[in-house]
Each structure stands twice: as structure tokens, then as C-alpha cells.
Short mmCIF file of C-alpha atoms in Angstrom, two decimals:
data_model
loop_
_atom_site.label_atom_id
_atom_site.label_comp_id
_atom_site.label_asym_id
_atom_site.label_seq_id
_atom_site.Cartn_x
_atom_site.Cartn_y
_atom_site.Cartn_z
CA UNK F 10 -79.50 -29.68 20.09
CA UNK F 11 -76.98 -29.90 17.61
CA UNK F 12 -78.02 -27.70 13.94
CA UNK F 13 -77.61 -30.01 10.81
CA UNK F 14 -75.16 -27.15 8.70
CA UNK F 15 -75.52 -30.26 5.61
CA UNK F 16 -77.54 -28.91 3.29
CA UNK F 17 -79.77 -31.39 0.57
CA UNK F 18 -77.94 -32.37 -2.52
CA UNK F 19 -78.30 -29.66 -5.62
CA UNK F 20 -77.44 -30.21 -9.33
CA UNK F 21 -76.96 -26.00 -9.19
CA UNK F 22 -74.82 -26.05 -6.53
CA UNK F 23 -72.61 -28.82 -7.93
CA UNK F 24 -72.48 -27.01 -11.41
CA UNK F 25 -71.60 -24.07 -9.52
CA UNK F 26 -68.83 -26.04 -7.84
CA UNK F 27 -67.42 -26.82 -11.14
CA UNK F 28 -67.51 -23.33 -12.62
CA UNK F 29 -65.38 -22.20 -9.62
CA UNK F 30 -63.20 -25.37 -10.92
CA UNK F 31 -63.02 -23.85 -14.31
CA UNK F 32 -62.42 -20.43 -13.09
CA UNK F 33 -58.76 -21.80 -11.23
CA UNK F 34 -58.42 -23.09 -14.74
CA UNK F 35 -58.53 -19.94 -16.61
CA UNK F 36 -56.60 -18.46 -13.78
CA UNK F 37 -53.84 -21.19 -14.02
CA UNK F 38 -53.57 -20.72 -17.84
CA UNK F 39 -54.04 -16.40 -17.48
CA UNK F 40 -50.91 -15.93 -14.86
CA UNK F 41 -48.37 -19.27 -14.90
CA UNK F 42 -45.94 -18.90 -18.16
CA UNK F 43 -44.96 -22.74 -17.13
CA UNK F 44 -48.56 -24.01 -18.47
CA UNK F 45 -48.20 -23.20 -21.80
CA UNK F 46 -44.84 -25.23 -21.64
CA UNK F 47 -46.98 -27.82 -19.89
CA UNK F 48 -49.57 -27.96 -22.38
CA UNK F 49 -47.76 -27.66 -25.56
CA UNK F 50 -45.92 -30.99 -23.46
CA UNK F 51 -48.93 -32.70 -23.28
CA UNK F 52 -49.89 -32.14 -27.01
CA UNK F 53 -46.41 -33.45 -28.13
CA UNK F 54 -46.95 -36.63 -25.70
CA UNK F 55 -50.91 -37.03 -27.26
CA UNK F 56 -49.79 -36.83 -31.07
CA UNK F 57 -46.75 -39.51 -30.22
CA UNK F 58 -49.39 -41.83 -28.46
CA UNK F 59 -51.46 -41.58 -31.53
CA UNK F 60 -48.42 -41.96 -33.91
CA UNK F 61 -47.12 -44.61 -32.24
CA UNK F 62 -50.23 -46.65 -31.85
CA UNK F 63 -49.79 -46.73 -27.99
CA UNK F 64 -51.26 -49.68 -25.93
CA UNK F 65 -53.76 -48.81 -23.43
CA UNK F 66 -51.90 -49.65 -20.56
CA UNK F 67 -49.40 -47.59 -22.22
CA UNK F 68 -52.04 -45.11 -22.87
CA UNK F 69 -53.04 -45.39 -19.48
CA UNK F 70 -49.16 -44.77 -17.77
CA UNK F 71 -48.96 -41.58 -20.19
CA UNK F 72 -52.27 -40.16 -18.73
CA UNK F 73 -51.47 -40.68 -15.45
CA UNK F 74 -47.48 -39.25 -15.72
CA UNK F 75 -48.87 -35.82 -17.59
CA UNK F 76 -51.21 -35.46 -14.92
CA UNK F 77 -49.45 -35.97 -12.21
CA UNK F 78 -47.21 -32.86 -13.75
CA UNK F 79 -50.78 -31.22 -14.18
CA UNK F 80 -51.67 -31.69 -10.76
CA UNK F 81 -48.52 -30.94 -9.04
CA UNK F 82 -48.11 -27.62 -10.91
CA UNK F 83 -51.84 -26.56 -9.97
CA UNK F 84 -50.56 -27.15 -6.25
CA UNK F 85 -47.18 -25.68 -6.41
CA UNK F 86 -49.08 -22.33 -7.95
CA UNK F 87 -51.59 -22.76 -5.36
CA UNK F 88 -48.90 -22.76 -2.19
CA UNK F 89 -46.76 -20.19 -3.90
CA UNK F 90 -50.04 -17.69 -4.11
CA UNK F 91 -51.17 -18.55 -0.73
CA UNK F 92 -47.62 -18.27 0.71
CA UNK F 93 -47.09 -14.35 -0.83
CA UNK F 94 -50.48 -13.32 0.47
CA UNK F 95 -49.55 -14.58 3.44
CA UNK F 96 -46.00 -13.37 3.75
CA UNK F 97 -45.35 -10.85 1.12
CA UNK F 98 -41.77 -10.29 2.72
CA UNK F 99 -39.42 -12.24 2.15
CA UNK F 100 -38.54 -15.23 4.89
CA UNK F 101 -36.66 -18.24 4.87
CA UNK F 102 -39.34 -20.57 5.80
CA UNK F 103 -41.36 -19.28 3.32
CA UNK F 104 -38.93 -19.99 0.50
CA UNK F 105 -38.15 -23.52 1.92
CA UNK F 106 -42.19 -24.19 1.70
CA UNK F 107 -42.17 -22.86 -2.15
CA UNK F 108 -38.84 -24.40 -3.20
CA UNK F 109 -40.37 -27.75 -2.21
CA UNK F 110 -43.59 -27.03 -3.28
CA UNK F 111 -41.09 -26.58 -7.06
CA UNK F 112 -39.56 -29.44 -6.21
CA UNK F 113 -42.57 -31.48 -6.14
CA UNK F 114 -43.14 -30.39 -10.06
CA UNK F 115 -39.56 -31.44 -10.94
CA UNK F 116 -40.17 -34.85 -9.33
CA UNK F 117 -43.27 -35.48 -11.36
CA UNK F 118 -41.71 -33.73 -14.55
CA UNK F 119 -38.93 -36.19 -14.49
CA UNK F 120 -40.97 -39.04 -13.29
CA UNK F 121 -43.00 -38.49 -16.86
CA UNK F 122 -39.88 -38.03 -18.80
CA UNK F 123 -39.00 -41.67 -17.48
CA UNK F 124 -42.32 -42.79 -18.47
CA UNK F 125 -42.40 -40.97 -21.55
CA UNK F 126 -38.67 -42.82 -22.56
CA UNK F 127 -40.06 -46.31 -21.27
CA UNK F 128 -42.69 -46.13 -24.08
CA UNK F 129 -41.49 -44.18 -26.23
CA UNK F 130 -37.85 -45.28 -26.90
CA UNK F 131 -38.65 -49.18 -28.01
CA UNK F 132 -40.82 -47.57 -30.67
CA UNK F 133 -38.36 -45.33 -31.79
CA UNK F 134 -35.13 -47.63 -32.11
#
């Protein structure tokens, strides 16, 4: 007979769930220079929307660009943590895994520029 291992639904355990959430955040913020930069991004692009009187489509594009940088930072830290515990030497295949792991972040960094210019450059000419 097969054991259920699902356990019944908790509101503790998902609050708990989310505290672990917030703990990555503080963690993200405490150790990776590059979120400040990312933040201090993301308040520029905010006041502009609000300056500018953004649609909410537009509004909607410029949430999704910053975090899609967001997101693909939090992963790129992620990999390049679990690759040093992993491999604290140095190997080739592990800096081909963290370089594209960075690479990912430049993609969506210059795929919100783009978005950022699309909305933002009409307004400003």
C-alpha cells in the first residue's frame, strides 16, 4: 500500500513558505552589489511612469520588463551560489553554466532598456 506523503492544506505552513521567500530576499539584497543598481533602476523607471502619465498597457510592459531583470538576477545568483558550493575550484564547465546564467540578466536588462525607450522616448521628444 502506497503512504499518502501529501499532507492537508495549512495557512502556517504557507506563511512559513513565504517567510523562507522573504528570507532569499534579504539575502539577495545583503550579498549581490548588482541589486541596489537594480533597484535604484526600478525606482527611476516607477517615478518616469508616474511623470509621464504612463498607459496601463504601458504600465503593464514596464512591470513585466523590470521583472523579468528581477527574476533573472534572483536565478543567475541562485546558479552562481549553487555552482561554487558545488565546485569551489575552478572548471570550465562551471564558468560556461555561470557566464550564461549572466548572460541571461544581460538579455533581460537590454530587453527592458528596449522597452523602457519604446515608452519612454515618444514622451520625451
Amino acid at each position: 500500500m502506497e503512504k499518502n506523503t501529501q499532507s492537508n492544506f495549512s495557512i502556517r505552513a504557507r506563511a512559513g513558505s513565504f517567510r523562507f521567500a522573504w528570507e532569499g530576499v534579504l539575502a539577495f539584497f545583503k550579498t549581490q552589489h548588482n541589486a541596489i543598481i537594480h533597484l535604484l533602476m526600478t525606482i527611476i523607471v516607477i517615478a518616469l511612469a508616474i511623470a509621464f502619465n504612463v498607459s496601463n498597457n504601458e504600465a503593464a510592459m514596464l512591470a513585466l520588463a523590470t521583472g523579468f531583470v528581477w527574476v533573472s538576477e534572483i536565478f543567475n545568483t541562485a546558479i552562481e551560489k549553487m555552482m561554487d558550493h558545488l565546485s569551489p575550484e575552478k572548471q570550465p564547465a562551471v564558468k560556461y553554466i555561470k557566464d550564461v546564467a549572466a548572460a541571461a540578466v544581460l538579455f533581460s536588462a537590454i530587453t527592458a532598456v528596449a522597452v523602457g525607450l519604446i515608452i519612454f522616448l515618444p514622451k520625451l521628444i
